[in-house]
């Protein structure tokens, strides 16, 4: 609809039209939003998926203002595995990828939900906190920036992770496409880096 969805810290969500007019707001007082601290959003099938800091994921239907919540329930192993979602992305197949705080990377499809947690290098996620996500338009790889263990890639076809040792000990807070061969990375309290996707080498 050409609307802009904005999440200011601890103020829920504000929705503006393309004439800069406030269309509506979502917060814990005027809706069933589970938490006012919204850290990330993505769109799938005209629904807005909002990751929160403490309230799991809220799935918002803009046409009805109804909200469904995916949230962790203590003692229920079948419930959503995390309270806090730092990054969220819809891939080219309509699957949702949610980067959690301390609970790994969560993949949500129409039929199932999988969680990838930290384990040995290259056999899984290198850190349980996934700060940012980016899908490569050329290869289809999902790139995951972690909280102190650098960057990982995940191949949805082979279902394999790869860690890039040149980024070890870096807190990667943002990833963007730069060229066919390189990604642009932002490292917390550091600088911008270019990562060669083939060699894994960094250059400032």
PDB file of C-alpha atoms in Angstrom:
ATOM      1  CA  UNK A   1       0.000   0.000   0.000  1.00  0.00           C
ATOM      2  CA  UNK A   2       3.028   2.279  -0.009  1.00  0.00           C
ATOM      3  CA  UNK A   3       2.865   2.736   3.764  1.00  0.00           C
ATOM      4  CA  UNK A   4       5.920   3.257   5.940  1.00  0.00           C
ATOM      5  CA  UNK A   5       6.074   1.278   9.206  1.00  0.00           C
ATOM      6  CA  UNK A   6       8.291   2.813  11.905  1.00  0.00           C
ATOM      7  CA  UNK A   7       9.233   1.394  15.304  1.00  0.00           C
ATOM      8  CA  UNK A   8      10.641   3.938  17.759  1.00  0.00           C
ATOM      9  CA  UNK A   9      12.147   2.553  20.962  1.00  0.00           C
ATOM     10  CA  UNK A  10       9.450   1.546  23.474  1.00  0.00           C
ATOM     11  CA  UNK A  11       6.707   3.301  21.475  1.00  0.00           C
ATOM     12  CA  UNK A  12       5.305   0.399  19.482  1.00  0.00           C
ATOM     13  CA  UNK A  13       4.672   0.969  15.757  1.00  0.00           C
ATOM     14  CA  UNK A  14       3.533   4.017  13.775  1.00  0.00           C
ATOM     15  CA  UNK A  15       2.242   3.693  10.207  1.00  0.00           C
ATOM     16  CA  UNK A  16       2.464   6.620   7.745  1.00  0.00           C
ATOM     17  CA  UNK A  17       1.099   7.011   4.225  1.00  0.00           C
ATOM     18  CA  UNK A  18       3.114   8.455   1.331  1.00  0.00           C
ATOM     19  CA  UNK A  19       1.877  11.957   2.188  1.00  0.00           C
ATOM     20  CA  UNK A  20       3.597  11.716   5.616  1.00  0.00           C
ATOM     21  CA  UNK A  21       0.264  11.419   7.421  1.00  0.00           C
ATOM     22  CA  UNK A  22      -0.054   9.122  10.439  1.00  0.00           C
ATOM     23  CA  UNK A  23      -2.459   6.325   9.452  1.00  0.00           C
ATOM     24  CA  UNK A  24      -2.509   4.291  12.674  1.00  0.00           C
ATOM     25  CA  UNK A  25      -0.481   3.162  15.674  1.00  0.00           C
ATOM     26  CA  UNK A  26       0.012  -0.171  17.412  1.00  0.00           C
ATOM     27  CA  UNK A  27       1.047  -0.356  21.049  1.00  0.00           C
ATOM     28  CA  UNK A  28       0.202  -2.381  24.154  1.00  0.00           C
ATOM     29  CA  UNK A  29      -2.502   0.104  25.166  1.00  0.00           C
ATOM     30  CA  UNK A  30      -4.530   0.339  21.945  1.00  0.00           C
ATOM     31  CA  UNK A  31      -3.948  -3.152  20.492  1.00  0.00           C
ATOM     32  CA  UNK A  32      -2.883  -6.684  21.393  1.00  0.00           C
ATOM     33  CA  UNK A  33       0.769  -5.955  20.530  1.00  0.00           C
ATOM     34  CA  UNK A  34       2.744  -8.062  23.010  1.00  0.00           C
ATOM     35  CA  UNK A  35       5.562  -5.555  23.631  1.00  0.00           C
ATOM     36  CA  UNK A  36       6.223  -1.882  22.820  1.00  0.00           C
ATOM     37  CA  UNK A  37       9.901  -2.519  22.026  1.00  0.00           C
ATOM     38  CA  UNK A  38       9.819  -3.565  18.359  1.00  0.00           C
ATOM     39  CA  UNK A  39      13.313  -4.334  17.017  1.00  0.00           C
ATOM     40  CA  UNK A  40      12.606  -5.452  13.441  1.00  0.00           C
ATOM     41  CA  UNK A  41       9.868  -6.002  10.842  1.00  0.00           C
ATOM     42  CA  UNK A  42       9.281  -7.817   7.563  1.00  0.00           C
ATOM     43  CA  UNK A  43       6.288  -8.332   5.266  1.00  0.00           C
ATOM     44  CA  UNK A  44       4.869 -11.656   4.062  1.00  0.00           C
ATOM     45  CA  UNK A  45       1.593 -12.043   2.153  1.00  0.00           C
ATOM     46  CA  UNK A  46       0.403  -8.553   3.183  1.00  0.00           C
ATOM     47  CA  UNK A  47       1.010  -9.384   6.857  1.00  0.00           C
ATOM     48  CA  UNK A  48       3.591  -7.543   8.942  1.00  0.00           C
ATOM     49  CA  UNK A  49       5.832  -9.721  11.125  1.00  0.00           C
ATOM     50  CA  UNK A  50       7.300  -7.688  14.000  1.00  0.00           C
ATOM     51  CA  UNK A  51      10.066  -9.017  16.248  1.00  0.00           C
ATOM     52  CA  UNK A  52      10.047  -7.624  19.788  1.00  0.00           C
ATOM     53  CA  UNK A  53      12.386  -7.491  22.767  1.00  0.00           C
ATOM     54  CA  UNK A  54      10.552  -9.740  25.197  1.00  0.00           C
ATOM     55  CA  UNK A  55       7.262 -10.432  23.401  1.00  0.00           C
ATOM     56  CA  UNK A  56       8.312 -12.826  20.626  1.00  0.00           C
ATOM     57  CA  UNK A  57       6.905 -12.173  17.141  1.00  0.00           C
ATOM     58  CA  UNK A  58       3.655 -10.301  16.440  1.00  0.00           C
ATOM     59  CA  UNK A  59       1.913 -11.029  13.107  1.00  0.00           C
ATOM     60  CA  UNK A  60      -0.191  -7.989  12.190  1.00  0.00           C
ATOM     61  CA  UNK A  61      -3.028  -7.978   9.655  1.00  0.00           C
ATOM     62  CA  UNK A  62      -3.172  -4.300   8.527  1.00  0.00           C
ATOM     63  CA  UNK A  63      -6.659  -4.716   7.032  1.00  0.00           C
ATOM     64  CA  UNK A  64      -8.276  -5.836  10.311  1.00  0.00           C
ATOM     65  CA  UNK A  65      -5.662  -4.664  12.889  1.00  0.00           C
ATOM     66  CA  UNK A  66      -5.771  -8.178  14.365  1.00  0.00           C
ATOM     67  CA  UNK A  67      -2.518  -9.488  15.845  1.00  0.00           C
ATOM     68  CA  UNK A  68      -1.374 -13.079  16.345  1.00  0.00           C
ATOM     69  CA  UNK A  69       1.602 -13.730  18.598  1.00  0.00           C
ATOM     70  CA  UNK A  70       4.389 -16.320  18.487  1.00  0.00           C
ATOM     71  CA  UNK A  71       5.775 -16.339  22.014  1.00  0.00           C
ATOM     72  CA  UNK A  72       7.762 -18.605  24.300  1.00  0.00           C
ATOM     73  CA  UNK A  73       5.733 -20.331  27.014  1.00  0.00           C
ATOM     74  CA  UNK A  74       7.785 -21.572  29.972  1.00  0.00           C
ATOM     75  CA  UNK A  75       7.790 -25.369  30.129  1.00  0.00           C
ATOM     76  CA  UNK A  76       6.150 -25.816  26.696  1.00  0.00           C
ATOM     77  CA  UNK A  77       8.780 -27.220  24.313  1.00  0.00           C
ATOM     78  CA  UNK A  78       6.368 -26.870  21.367  1.00  0.00           C
ATOM     79  CA  UNK A  79       6.021 -23.095  21.835  1.00  0.00           C
ATOM     80  CA  UNK A  80       8.075 -20.467  20.002  1.00  0.00           C
ATOM     81  CA  UNK A  81      11.697 -20.837  21.208  1.00  0.00           C
ATOM     82  CA  UNK A  82      12.561 -17.199  21.958  1.00  0.00           C
ATOM     83  CA  UNK A  83      11.273 -14.097  23.745  1.00  0.00           C
ATOM     84  CA  UNK A  84      13.480 -11.574  21.902  1.00  0.00           C
ATOM     85  CA  UNK A  85      13.929 -11.227  18.119  1.00  0.00           C
ATOM     86  CA  UNK A  86      16.668  -8.859  16.903  1.00  0.00           C
ATOM     87  CA  UNK A  87      16.414  -9.388  13.125  1.00  0.00           C
ATOM     88  CA  UNK A  88      13.792 -10.796  10.765  1.00  0.00           C
ATOM     89  CA  UNK A  89      13.785 -11.496   7.018  1.00  0.00           C
ATOM     90  CA  UNK A  90      11.422 -12.984   4.408  1.00  0.00           C
ATOM     91  CA  UNK A  91      13.380 -15.050   1.888  1.00  0.00           C
ATOM     92  CA  UNK A  92      12.653 -15.562  -1.807  1.00  0.00           C
ATOM     93  CA  UNK A  93      10.466 -18.607  -1.019  1.00  0.00           C
ATOM     94  CA  UNK A  94       8.311 -16.783   1.539  1.00  0.00           C
ATOM     95  CA  UNK A  95       9.994 -18.396   4.554  1.00  0.00           C
ATOM     96  CA  UNK A  96      10.641 -16.273   7.643  1.00  0.00           C
ATOM     97  CA  UNK A  97      14.133 -16.143   9.166  1.00  0.00           C
ATOM     98  CA  UNK A  98      14.265 -14.740  12.695  1.00  0.00           C
ATOM     99  CA  UNK A  99      17.541 -13.905  14.421  1.00  0.00           C
ATOM    100  CA  UNK A 100      17.015 -14.219  18.156  1.00  0.00           C
ATOM    101  CA  UNK A 101      18.879 -12.936  21.190  1.00  0.00           C
ATOM    102  CA  UNK A 102      20.606 -15.980  22.759  1.00  0.00           C
ATOM    103  CA  UNK A 103      18.308 -18.584  21.133  1.00  0.00           C
ATOM    104  CA  UNK A 104      19.877 -18.966  17.700  1.00  0.00           C
ATOM    105  CA  UNK A 105      18.442 -18.590  14.197  1.00  0.00           C
ATOM    106  CA  UNK A 106      14.812 -19.641  13.680  1.00  0.00           C
ATOM    107  CA  UNK A 107      13.395 -20.668  10.283  1.00  0.00           C
ATOM    108  CA  UNK A 108       9.589 -20.560   9.973  1.00  0.00           C
ATOM    109  CA  UNK A 109       7.886 -22.093   6.929  1.00  0.00           C
ATOM    110  CA  UNK A 110       4.281 -23.023   6.228  1.00  0.00           C
ATOM    111  CA  UNK A 111       4.792 -26.567   7.529  1.00  0.00           C
ATOM    112  CA  UNK A 112       7.490 -26.441  10.190  1.00  0.00           C
ATOM    113  CA  UNK A 113       9.813 -24.413  12.395  1.00  0.00           C
ATOM    114  CA  UNK A 114      13.541 -25.121  12.857  1.00  0.00           C
ATOM    115  CA  UNK A 115      16.033 -23.573  15.259  1.00  0.00           C
ATOM    116  CA  UNK A 116      19.765 -23.399  14.529  1.00  0.00           C
ATOM    117  CA  UNK A 117      21.885 -22.828  17.623  1.00  0.00           C
ATOM    118  CA  UNK A 118      25.551 -22.196  18.289  1.00  0.00           C
ATOM    119  CA  UNK A 119      27.918 -25.158  17.939  1.00  0.00           C
ATOM    120  CA  UNK A 120      31.315 -26.024  16.459  1.00  0.00           C
ATOM    121  CA  UNK A 121      32.504 -23.713  13.678  1.00  0.00           C
ATOM    122  CA  UNK A 122      31.026 -24.517  10.237  1.00  0.00           C
ATOM    123  CA  UNK A 123      28.637 -27.152  11.614  1.00  0.00           C
ATOM    124  CA  UNK A 124      26.107 -24.603  12.851  1.00  0.00           C
ATOM    125  CA  UNK A 125      25.666 -21.021  13.975  1.00  0.00           C
ATOM    126  CA  UNK A 126      28.834 -19.619  15.614  1.00  0.00           C
ATOM    127  CA  UNK A 127      26.934 -17.544  18.202  1.00  0.00           C
ATOM    128  CA  UNK A 128      23.392 -17.824  19.680  1.00  0.00           C
ATOM    129  CA  UNK A 129      22.594 -14.141  19.010  1.00  0.00           C
ATOM    130  CA  UNK A 130      21.881 -13.291  15.358  1.00  0.00           C
ATOM    131  CA  UNK A 131      22.003  -9.484  15.083  1.00  0.00           C
ATOM    132  CA  UNK A 132      21.281  -9.078  11.365  1.00  0.00           C
ATOM    133  CA  UNK A 133      20.259 -11.052   8.281  1.00  0.00           C
ATOM    134  CA  UNK A 134      20.765 -10.599   4.542  1.00  0.00           C
ATOM    135  CA  UNK A 135      19.899 -12.849   1.594  1.00  0.00           C
ATOM    136  CA  UNK A 136      22.277 -12.828  -1.349  1.00  0.00           C
ATOM    137  CA  UNK A 137      20.349 -12.183  -4.567  1.00  0.00           C
ATOM    138  CA  UNK A 138      23.019 -14.010  -6.621  1.00  0.00           C
ATOM    139  CA  UNK A 139      23.552 -17.214  -4.637  1.00  0.00           C
ATOM    140  CA  UNK A 140      20.480 -17.354  -2.393  1.00  0.00           C
ATOM    141  CA  UNK A 141      22.704 -17.721   0.685  1.00  0.00           C
ATOM    142  CA  UNK A 142      21.426 -16.341   4.000  1.00  0.00           C
ATOM    143  CA  UNK A 143      24.149 -14.234   5.676  1.00  0.00           C
ATOM    144  CA  UNK A 144      23.972 -13.958   9.470  1.00  0.00           C
ATOM    145  CA  UNK A 145      25.813 -11.346  11.533  1.00  0.00           C
ATOM    146  CA  UNK A 146      26.418 -12.500  15.102  1.00  0.00           C
ATOM    147  CA  UNK A 147      27.129 -10.853  18.442  1.00  0.00           C
ATOM    148  CA  UNK A 148      30.889 -11.293  18.660  1.00  0.00           C
ATOM    149  CA  UNK A 149      31.606 -14.335  16.485  1.00  0.00           C
ATOM    150  CA  UNK A 150      31.571 -12.597  13.108  1.00  0.00           C
ATOM    151  CA  UNK A 151      29.561 -13.648  10.086  1.00  0.00           C
ATOM    152  CA  UNK A 152      28.084 -16.986   8.986  1.00  0.00           C
ATOM    153  CA  UNK A 153      26.420 -18.034   5.758  1.00  0.00           C
ATOM    154  CA  UNK A 154      23.685 -20.661   5.452  1.00  0.00           C
ATOM    155  CA  UNK A 155      22.833 -22.464   2.226  1.00  0.00           C
ATOM    156  CA  UNK A 156      19.078 -23.354   2.252  1.00  0.00           C
ATOM    157  CA  UNK A 157      19.677 -25.953  -0.482  1.00  0.00           C
ATOM    158  CA  UNK A 158      22.554 -27.936   1.073  1.00  0.00           C
ATOM    159  CA  UNK A 159      21.501 -26.890   4.623  1.00  0.00           C
ATOM    160  CA  UNK A 160      25.116 -26.158   5.528  1.00  0.00           C
ATOM    161  CA  UNK A 161      26.652 -23.317   7.511  1.00  0.00           C
ATOM    162  CA  UNK A 162      30.003 -21.666   6.856  1.00  0.00           C
ATOM    163  CA  UNK A 163      31.856 -19.385   9.257  1.00  0.00           C
ATOM    164  CA  UNK A 164      34.308 -16.744   8.011  1.00  0.00           C
ATOM    165  CA  UNK A 165      37.318 -16.737  10.324  1.00  0.00           C
ATOM    166  CA  UNK A 166      38.464 -13.284   9.183  1.00  0.00           C
ATOM    167  CA  UNK A 167      35.416 -11.861  10.985  1.00  0.00           C
ATOM    168  CA  UNK A 168      35.969 -13.729  14.264  1.00  0.00           C
ATOM    169  CA  UNK A 169      35.449 -11.567  17.399  1.00  0.00           C
ATOM    170  CA  UNK A 170      33.569  -8.945  15.391  1.00  0.00           C
ATOM    171  CA  UNK A 171      30.027  -7.909  16.314  1.00  0.00           C
ATOM    172  CA  UNK A 172      28.343  -7.610  12.901  1.00  0.00           C
ATOM    173  CA  UNK A 173      25.337  -5.298  13.240  1.00  0.00           C
ATOM    174  CA  UNK A 174      24.425  -4.769   9.586  1.00  0.00           C
ATOM    175  CA  UNK A 175      24.937  -6.554   6.239  1.00  0.00           C
ATOM    176  CA  UNK A 176      24.187  -5.194   2.774  1.00  0.00           C
ATOM    177  CA  UNK A 177      24.869  -6.282  -0.777  1.00  0.00           C
ATOM    178  CA  UNK A 178      27.756  -4.354  -2.353  1.00  0.00           C
ATOM    179  CA  UNK A 179      28.724  -6.147  -5.558  1.00  0.00           C
ATOM    180  CA  UNK A 180      28.526  -9.619  -7.072  1.00  0.00           C
ATOM    181  CA  UNK A 181      31.688 -10.617  -5.212  1.00  0.00           C
ATOM    182  CA  UNK A 182      31.510  -8.574  -1.982  1.00  0.00           C
ATOM    183  CA  UNK A 183      29.240  -7.767   0.952  1.00  0.00           C
ATOM    184  CA  UNK A 184      29.286  -4.553   2.988  1.00  0.00           C
ATOM    185  CA  UNK A 185      29.498  -5.179   6.745  1.00  0.00           C
ATOM    186  CA  UNK A 186      29.122  -2.813   9.680  1.00  0.00           C
ATOM    187  CA  UNK A 187      31.044  -3.881  12.779  1.00  0.00           C
ATOM    188  CA  UNK A 188      29.913  -2.432  16.132  1.00  0.00           C
ATOM    189  CA  UNK A 189      32.127   0.449  17.382  1.00  0.00           C
ATOM    190  CA  UNK A 190      34.572  -0.333  14.583  1.00  0.00           C
ATOM    191  CA  UNK A 191      34.182   0.524  10.889  1.00  0.00           C
ATOM    192  CA  UNK A 192      32.706  -0.619   7.590  1.00  0.00           C
ATOM    193  CA  UNK A 193      34.276  -3.650   5.941  1.00  0.00           C
ATOM    194  CA  UNK A 194      33.982  -5.360   2.570  1.00  0.00           C
ATOM    195  CA  UNK A 195      33.864  -9.170   2.701  1.00  0.00           C
ATOM    196  CA  UNK A 196      34.858 -11.180  -0.350  1.00  0.00           C
ATOM    197  CA  UNK A 197      32.174 -13.874  -0.564  1.00  0.00           C
ATOM    198  CA  UNK A 198      34.470 -16.353  -2.321  1.00  0.00           C
ATOM    199  CA  UNK A 199      37.739 -15.969  -0.367  1.00  0.00           C
ATOM    200  CA  UNK A 200      36.309 -14.783   2.956  1.00  0.00           C
ATOM    201  CA  UNK A 201      38.875 -11.983   3.137  1.00  0.00           C
ATOM    202  CA  UNK A 202      38.066  -8.571   4.649  1.00  0.00           C
ATOM    203  CA  UNK A 203      39.177  -5.146   3.500  1.00  0.00           C
ATOM    204  CA  UNK A 204      38.314  -1.804   5.154  1.00  0.00           C
TER     205      UNK A 204
END
